[in-house]
Short mmCIF file of C-alpha atoms in Angstrom, two decimals:
data_model
loop_
_atom_site.label_atom_id
_atom_site.label_comp_id
_atom_site.label_asym_id
_atom_site.label_seq_id
_atom_site.Cartn_x
_atom_site.Cartn_y
_atom_site.Cartn_z
CA MET O 1 0.00 0.00 0.00
CA LYS O 2 1.39 3.41 -0.99
CA ALA O 3 2.05 5.87 1.84
CA GLU O 4 0.55 3.59 4.45
CA TRP O 5 2.14 5.66 7.21
CA PHE O 6 0.33 8.73 5.86
CA GLU O 7 -3.05 7.01 5.78
CA ASN O 8 -2.51 5.70 9.31
CA LYS O 9 -1.69 9.21 10.50
CA VAL O 10 -4.81 10.63 8.85
CA ASP O 11 -6.88 7.90 10.54
CA GLU O 12 -5.30 8.77 13.88
CA LEU O 13 -6.00 12.49 13.47
CA SER O 14 -9.55 11.87 12.29
CA LYS O 15 -10.39 10.53 15.76
CA LEU O 16 -9.66 13.90 17.35
CA LYS O 17 -12.52 16.31 17.86
CA GLY O 18 -10.60 19.46 16.95
CA TYR O 19 -11.50 22.99 18.01
CA LYS O 20 -15.21 23.58 17.41
CA LYS O 21 -16.04 26.97 15.97
CA PRO O 22 -19.34 28.56 17.02
CA ASP O 23 -22.45 27.59 15.08
CA LYS O 24 -23.57 30.12 12.48
CA TYR O 25 -27.05 31.59 12.94
CA SER O 26 -28.76 34.36 11.02
CA ASN O 27 -30.85 37.18 12.49
CA VAL O 28 -29.87 36.57 16.10
CA LEU O 29 -28.40 38.68 18.87
CA LYS O 30 -24.96 37.08 18.97
CA LEU O 31 -23.90 36.70 22.59
CA ASP O 32 -22.09 33.36 22.32
CA SER O 33 -18.51 34.06 21.19
CA ASN O 34 -17.21 36.84 23.48
CA GLU O 35 -17.04 39.28 20.59
CA ASN O 36 -17.18 42.98 21.40
CA PHE O 37 -20.30 44.57 19.92
CA VAL O 38 -20.10 47.59 22.23
CA VAL O 39 -17.40 48.89 19.90
CA LYS O 40 -19.40 50.71 17.21
CA ARG O 41 -19.33 49.06 13.80
CA GLY O 42 -18.97 52.47 12.18
CA PHE O 43 -15.86 53.11 14.27
CA THR O 44 -14.14 49.95 13.05
CA LEU O 45 -15.24 50.56 9.45
CA ASP O 46 -13.72 54.01 9.68
CA LEU O 47 -10.43 52.45 10.81
CA ILE O 48 -10.43 50.21 7.75
CA ASN O 49 -11.31 53.10 5.44
CA GLN O 50 -8.46 55.20 6.85
CA THR O 51 -5.95 52.51 5.86
CA GLU O 52 -6.74 52.78 2.14
CA GLU O 53 -4.20 55.49 1.33
CA LYS O 54 -1.43 53.40 2.92
CA LEU O 55 -2.34 50.13 1.21
CA ASP O 56 -0.81 48.49 -1.80
CA VAL O 57 -1.74 44.84 -1.44
CA ARG O 58 0.43 43.97 -4.44
CA GLU O 59 3.38 44.31 -2.05
CA TYR O 60 4.44 42.18 0.89
CA PRO O 61 4.06 44.13 4.14
CA LEU O 62 7.79 44.71 4.65
CA GLY O 63 8.36 46.66 7.86
CA GLY O 64 4.66 46.51 8.70
CA THR O 65 4.82 44.23 11.71
CA GLU O 66 7.70 46.30 13.09
CA ARG O 67 5.54 49.44 12.99
CA LEU O 68 2.68 47.54 14.64
CA VAL O 69 5.06 46.38 17.36
CA ASP O 70 6.08 50.00 17.94
CA ALA O 71 2.40 50.91 18.38
CA LEU O 72 1.94 48.01 20.80
CA SER O 73 5.01 49.19 22.68
CA SER O 74 3.44 52.62 23.18
CA TYR O 75 0.17 51.02 24.33
CA THR O 76 1.70 48.51 26.77
CA LYS O 77 4.64 50.66 27.94
CA ILE O 78 6.89 47.68 27.14
CA GLN O 79 9.94 48.08 24.91
CA SER O 80 9.41 46.85 21.35
CA GLU O 81 12.22 44.28 21.55
CA MET O 82 10.03 42.36 24.03
CA ILE O 83 6.96 42.15 21.77
CA GLY O 84 6.06 39.69 19.02
CA VAL O 85 2.91 39.51 16.88
CA GLY O 86 0.89 36.76 15.26
CA ASN O 87 -2.21 35.89 13.28
CA GLY O 88 -4.35 35.96 16.39
CA SER O 89 -3.04 34.64 19.70
CA ASP O 90 -4.17 31.21 18.47
CA GLN O 91 -1.28 31.12 16.00
CA ILE O 92 1.19 32.20 18.65
CA ILE O 93 -0.03 29.41 20.96
CA ASP O 94 0.32 26.89 18.15
CA LEU O 95 3.89 27.95 17.35
CA ILE O 96 4.90 27.89 21.01
CA LEU O 97 3.53 24.37 21.46
CA THR O 98 5.11 22.98 18.30
CA ASN O 99 8.53 24.42 19.14
CA PHE O 100 8.75 24.21 22.92
CA ALA O 101 6.60 21.20 23.86
CA SER O 102 6.53 17.51 22.96
CA LYS O 103 5.02 14.19 23.98
CA GLN O 104 7.44 14.22 26.92
CA THR O 105 6.51 17.75 28.07
CA LYS O 106 3.77 17.84 30.70
CA ILE O 107 1.72 21.02 30.87
CA LEU O 108 0.04 22.18 34.07
CA THR O 109 -3.25 23.97 33.44
CA SER O 110 -6.82 24.32 34.65
CA GLU O 111 -9.88 22.24 33.80
CA PRO O 112 -11.48 23.76 31.80
CA THR O 113 -9.21 26.18 29.99
CA PHE O 114 -9.20 27.86 26.58
CA GLY O 115 -10.63 25.27 24.19
CA PHE O 116 -8.14 25.89 21.37
CA PHE O 117 -5.23 25.30 23.72
CA GLU O 118 -6.78 22.04 24.95
CA GLU O 119 -7.34 20.75 21.43
CA ARG O 120 -3.85 21.72 20.27
CA CYS O 121 -2.34 19.73 23.14
CA LYS O 122 -4.38 16.72 22.02
CA LEU O 123 -3.30 17.19 18.40
CA TYR O 124 0.39 17.16 19.35
CA SER O 125 -0.05 14.44 22.02
CA ILE O 126 1.23 16.78 24.72
CA PRO O 127 0.25 15.44 28.16
CA THR O 128 -1.55 17.80 30.54
CA ILE O 129 -2.09 17.92 34.28
CA ARG O 130 -5.47 19.57 34.82
CA ILE O 131 -6.50 21.25 38.06
CA PRO O 132 -10.32 21.31 38.25
CA PHE O 133 -12.33 24.31 39.31
CA THR O 134 -14.10 24.23 42.67
CA ASN O 135 -17.89 24.25 42.91
CA ARG O 136 -17.64 28.04 43.23
CA MET O 137 -15.77 28.16 39.89
CA THR O 138 -12.52 29.23 41.52
CA LEU O 139 -9.06 27.64 41.45
CA GLU O 140 -7.04 26.64 44.49
CA LEU O 141 -3.49 27.96 44.40
CA GLU O 142 -2.11 25.14 46.55
CA LYS O 143 -3.21 22.50 44.05
CA PHE O 144 -1.11 24.19 41.37
CA ARG O 145 1.85 24.56 43.70
CA SER O 146 1.72 20.89 44.71
CA ASN O 147 1.76 19.79 41.05
CA ALA O 148 4.30 22.34 39.80
CA LYS O 149 7.33 20.05 39.86
CA LYS O 150 5.53 17.45 37.71
CA ALA O 151 5.26 19.82 34.73
CA LYS O 152 7.63 21.72 32.45
CA ILE O 153 5.09 24.26 31.23
CA LEU O 154 2.40 26.19 33.11
CA TYR O 155 -0.45 27.58 31.01
CA LEU O 156 -3.19 29.74 32.53
CA ASP O 157 -5.72 31.92 30.79
CA SER O 158 -6.13 34.86 33.15
CA PRO O 159 -9.05 35.61 33.22
CA ASN O 160 -10.15 32.08 32.42
CA ASN O 161 -12.44 31.20 29.54
CA PRO O 162 -15.16 29.97 30.13
CA THR O 163 -15.45 30.73 33.88
CA GLY O 164 -14.21 34.32 34.09
CA PHE O 165 -12.03 33.44 37.10
CA GLN O 166 -8.75 35.23 37.77
CA PHE O 167 -6.30 34.63 40.61
CA GLU O 168 -5.53 37.58 42.87
CA LYS O 169 -2.43 39.31 41.51
CA ASN O 170 -0.20 38.36 44.45
CA GLU O 171 -1.26 34.71 44.18
CA LEU O 172 -0.62 34.57 40.45
CA GLU O 173 2.76 36.27 40.83
CA GLN O 174 3.70 33.81 43.56
CA LEU O 175 2.82 30.86 41.34
CA ILE O 176 4.75 32.29 38.37
CA GLN O 177 7.84 33.08 40.42
CA GLU O 178 7.91 29.60 41.98
CA PHE O 179 7.41 27.66 38.74
CA GLU O 180 10.72 26.43 37.33
CA GLY O 181 9.66 25.79 33.73
CA LEU O 182 8.08 27.88 30.96
CA VAL O 183 5.10 29.98 32.10
CA ILE O 184 2.45 31.06 29.57
CA ILE O 185 -0.18 33.49 30.85
CA ASP O 186 -2.96 34.15 28.36
CA GLU O 187 -4.37 37.62 29.02
CA ALA O 188 -6.87 37.74 26.14
CA TYR O 189 -9.51 39.31 28.43
CA VAL O 190 -7.19 41.38 30.62
CA GLU O 191 -8.70 44.79 29.75
CA PHE O 192 -11.90 43.62 31.46
CA ALA O 193 -10.01 42.45 34.55
CA ASP O 194 -8.39 44.06 37.57
CA CYS O 195 -4.77 43.01 37.18
CA SER O 196 -2.04 41.92 34.77
CA VAL O 197 1.36 40.27 35.13
CA LEU O 198 2.81 41.99 32.06
CA ASP O 199 5.50 43.81 34.05
CA LEU O 200 6.88 40.50 35.34
CA THR O 201 8.24 39.82 31.84
CA LYS O 202 10.87 42.51 32.50
CA LYS O 203 12.55 40.37 35.14
CA MET O 204 11.53 36.78 34.35
CA SER O 205 13.14 35.04 31.37
CA ASN O 206 10.72 32.08 31.47
CA LEU O 207 7.47 34.09 31.21
CA ILE O 208 5.38 34.64 28.06
CA VAL O 209 2.25 36.79 28.27
CA LEU O 210 -0.25 36.46 25.42
CA ARG O 211 -2.68 39.19 24.38
CA THR O 212 -5.03 40.04 21.52
CA LEU O 213 -6.90 42.90 19.84
CA SER O 214 -9.91 40.61 19.29
CA LYS O 215 -11.67 41.24 22.61
CA SER O 216 -11.41 44.72 24.13
CA PHE O 217 -10.58 46.29 20.74
CA GLY O 218 -13.40 44.48 18.94
CA LEU O 219 -11.15 43.47 16.03
CA ALA O 220 -11.72 39.70 16.08
CA GLY O 221 -12.01 39.56 12.29
CA LEU O 222 -8.56 41.07 11.75
CA ARG O 223 -6.79 38.32 13.76
CA ILE O 224 -4.19 40.42 15.55
CA GLY O 225 -2.48 38.72 18.46
CA TYR O 226 0.70 39.60 20.30
CA PHE O 227 2.89 38.43 23.15
CA VAL O 228 5.41 39.89 25.55
CA ALA O 229 8.51 38.02 26.71
CA ASN O 230 12.23 38.59 27.26
CA LYS O 231 14.25 39.90 24.30
CA LYS O 232 15.95 36.60 23.47
CA VAL O 233 12.65 34.68 23.26
CA VAL O 234 11.12 37.39 21.06
CA ASP O 235 14.17 37.52 18.79
CA VAL O 236 14.11 33.74 18.24
CA PHE O 237 10.35 33.79 17.68
CA ASN O 238 10.45 36.66 15.18
CA ARG O 239 13.58 35.63 13.31
CA VAL O 240 13.25 31.83 13.25
CA ILE O 241 9.84 30.54 14.34
CA GLN O 242 7.27 33.04 13.05
CA TYR O 243 6.08 33.17 9.42
CA PRO O 244 7.74 35.89 7.30
CA TYR O 245 4.43 37.78 6.94
CA PRO O 246 2.00 36.66 9.70
CA LEU O 247 -0.40 39.60 9.29
CA SER O 248 -2.02 41.18 6.26
CA THR O 249 -1.33 44.80 5.32
CA ILE O 250 -4.92 45.73 6.20
CA ALA O 251 -4.66 44.14 9.65
CA ILE O 252 -1.37 45.89 10.34
CA GLU O 253 -2.54 49.37 9.34
CA ALA O 254 -5.93 49.07 11.07
CA GLY O 255 -4.25 47.69 14.19
CA ILE O 256 -1.87 50.66 14.35
CA LEU O 257 -4.76 53.11 14.00
CA ALA O 258 -6.77 51.27 16.68
CA LEU O 259 -3.88 51.41 19.13
CA GLN O 260 -3.57 55.15 18.52
CA LYS O 261 -7.22 55.43 19.59
CA SER O 262 -6.85 53.09 22.58
CA LYS O 263 -8.68 55.48 24.95
CA TYR O 264 -11.92 54.81 23.07
CA PHE O 265 -11.51 51.06 23.44
CA LEU O 266 -10.59 51.27 27.12
CA ASP O 267 -13.72 53.38 27.71
CA VAL O 268 -15.71 50.63 25.99
CA ALA O 269 -14.10 48.04 28.27
CA ASN O 270 -15.22 50.04 31.31
CA GLN O 271 -18.78 50.17 29.94
CA ILE O 272 -18.69 46.39 29.55
CA LYS O 273 -17.50 45.95 33.14
CA LYS O 274 -20.45 48.00 34.38
CA GLU O 275 -22.89 46.03 32.24
CA ARG O 276 -21.32 42.77 33.42
CA SER O 277 -22.15 43.73 37.00
CA ARG O 278 -25.72 44.50 35.98
CA ILE O 279 -26.17 41.12 34.28
CA ILE O 280 -24.79 39.26 37.30
CA GLU O 281 -27.04 41.23 39.66
CA LYS O 282 -30.18 40.67 37.55
CA LEU O 283 -29.57 36.95 37.06
CA ARG O 284 -28.93 36.46 40.77
CA SER O 285 -32.06 38.39 41.68
CA MET O 286 -34.14 35.79 39.81
CA LYS O 287 -33.06 33.27 42.50
CA VAL O 288 -33.08 30.40 40.01
CA PHE O 289 -29.56 30.33 38.61
CA GLU O 290 -26.13 29.89 40.10
CA VAL O 291 -24.23 32.88 38.74
CA PHE O 292 -20.45 33.22 38.98
CA ASP O 293 -18.29 36.32 39.30
CA SER O 294 -16.37 37.26 36.16
CA ASN O 295 -13.31 39.30 35.23
CA ALA O 296 -13.93 38.91 31.48
CA ASN O 297 -16.53 40.15 28.99
CA PHE O 298 -18.92 37.28 29.68
CA VAL O 299 -20.90 35.74 32.53
CA LEU O 300 -21.15 32.02 33.31
CA PHE O 301 -24.32 30.76 34.96
CA VAL O 302 -25.82 27.37 35.73
CA VAL O 303 -29.36 26.49 34.66
CA HIS O 304 -29.20 22.84 35.81
CA GLY O 305 -31.78 20.60 34.12
CA SER O 306 -33.39 23.43 32.15
CA SER O 307 -30.32 24.46 30.15
CA GLN O 308 -31.33 22.91 26.82
CA ARG O 309 -34.84 24.31 27.08
CA ILE O 310 -33.65 27.80 27.92
CA TYR O 311 -30.86 27.70 25.32
CA LYS O 312 -33.30 26.74 22.55
CA ALA O 313 -35.98 29.12 23.77
CA LEU O 314 -33.51 32.00 23.67
CA ILE O 315 -32.61 31.15 20.07
CA GLU O 316 -36.32 31.20 19.21
CA GLN O 317 -36.40 34.71 20.64
CA GLY O 318 -33.40 35.66 18.53
CA ILE O 319 -30.73 35.49 21.26
CA LEU O 320 -27.74 33.17 21.00
CA VAL O 321 -25.66 32.25 24.06
CA LYS O 322 -23.02 29.55 24.55
CA ASN O 323 -24.26 26.15 25.71
CA LEU O 324 -21.30 24.67 27.60
CA GLY O 325 -23.00 21.66 29.16
CA LYS O 326 -21.14 20.25 32.16
CA ILE O 327 -18.27 22.03 33.88
CA GLY O 328 -16.92 20.16 36.90
CA ASN O 329 -19.89 19.09 39.01
CA HIS O 330 -22.19 21.64 37.40
CA GLU O 331 -24.64 20.41 34.76
CA GLY O 332 -26.32 22.90 32.45
CA CYS O 333 -23.77 25.71 32.16
CA LEU O 334 -24.53 28.64 29.87
CA ARG O 335 -22.24 31.57 29.07
CA VAL O 336 -23.47 34.94 27.86
CA THR O 337 -21.27 37.60 26.29
CA VAL O 338 -21.70 41.10 27.70
CA GLY O 339 -22.99 43.32 24.92
CA SER O 340 -24.34 46.85 24.77
CA GLU O 341 -26.86 48.05 27.34
CA GLU O 342 -29.67 47.45 24.84
CA MET O 343 -28.47 43.93 23.98
CA ASN O 344 -28.09 43.00 27.63
CA SER O 345 -31.55 44.33 28.48
CA LYS O 346 -33.06 42.16 25.75
CA PHE O 347 -31.24 39.11 27.12
CA ILE O 348 -32.35 39.81 30.71
CA SER O 349 -35.96 40.38 29.64
CA ALA O 350 -35.97 37.19 27.57
CA ILE O 351 -34.63 35.15 30.49
CA ARG O 352 -37.18 36.67 32.85
CA ASP O 353 -40.02 35.88 30.42
CA LEU O 354 -38.90 32.25 30.23
CA LEU O 355 -39.25 31.93 33.99
CA THR O 356 -42.84 33.16 34.15
#
């Protein structure tokens, strides 16, 4: 048989589930994918339109990522030599795993964690040690510390997706400083949170902090991710590991313009934090759901045996949330993205109507 090894490998890979993208629905209020619809569509379209005079897509974007890195440096107050970019933070995660992990590299993480990261570990047969969330959807620091010496890589999304949990800053810093291997902290939702460990990269050579413009900047469709690490890691990543042109010219120019207008996006993030509190308060006041605190742009709540009914009923009313099923000991978990005040009011009213 020709290329039997290839066919066997395809058969092996076909048994993996792979990362599941959200289902596509038409004419619904889309509150399932943690996208940022508080950012005005006209604002982002204007960013794209302003790039036209700088675009010549017949050319490769030589020097483009370097200018984007300079803009990110101004935004983060981190020197540009410590910043790398990628086609979304997903691509950066993938390149880190393929170059720094193997079947012999155990990764310490939470259960659950970012779904793409989980599925990539399965694809590359990278073993993981998973610390489950408590019934209150929090993580216990001591469980990570007691397992730290068993792993070579620590990966935490902070805040966590899908729970919204984030360690207190001093606890997270303690864990990072004690861990002897590579530490990857995914801060995709950090602009909605209370703390960051970005500054630790200035003194820790084993720390990589991932970020994105998909969430707080509302630019998910442009796929702009970045990371911060020590200069040597960034140099090797940029010069050897990363693709020659990871971002399109349009993404680069729009990303630079967005970063120059970062105050607008940070104001939006503050609006979302206020609306997040309102959603949590309203859901808890219904005295039916178990609702968890969140440091991200979404809220996780437990509907127990009624989750499928409520999920489908919300779709019938034109509102789409994320049906997560079981998390830990909790059956019937739903996650709702925090949208604009109007969107959130529609969601709250729809939920209240379903309970009457």
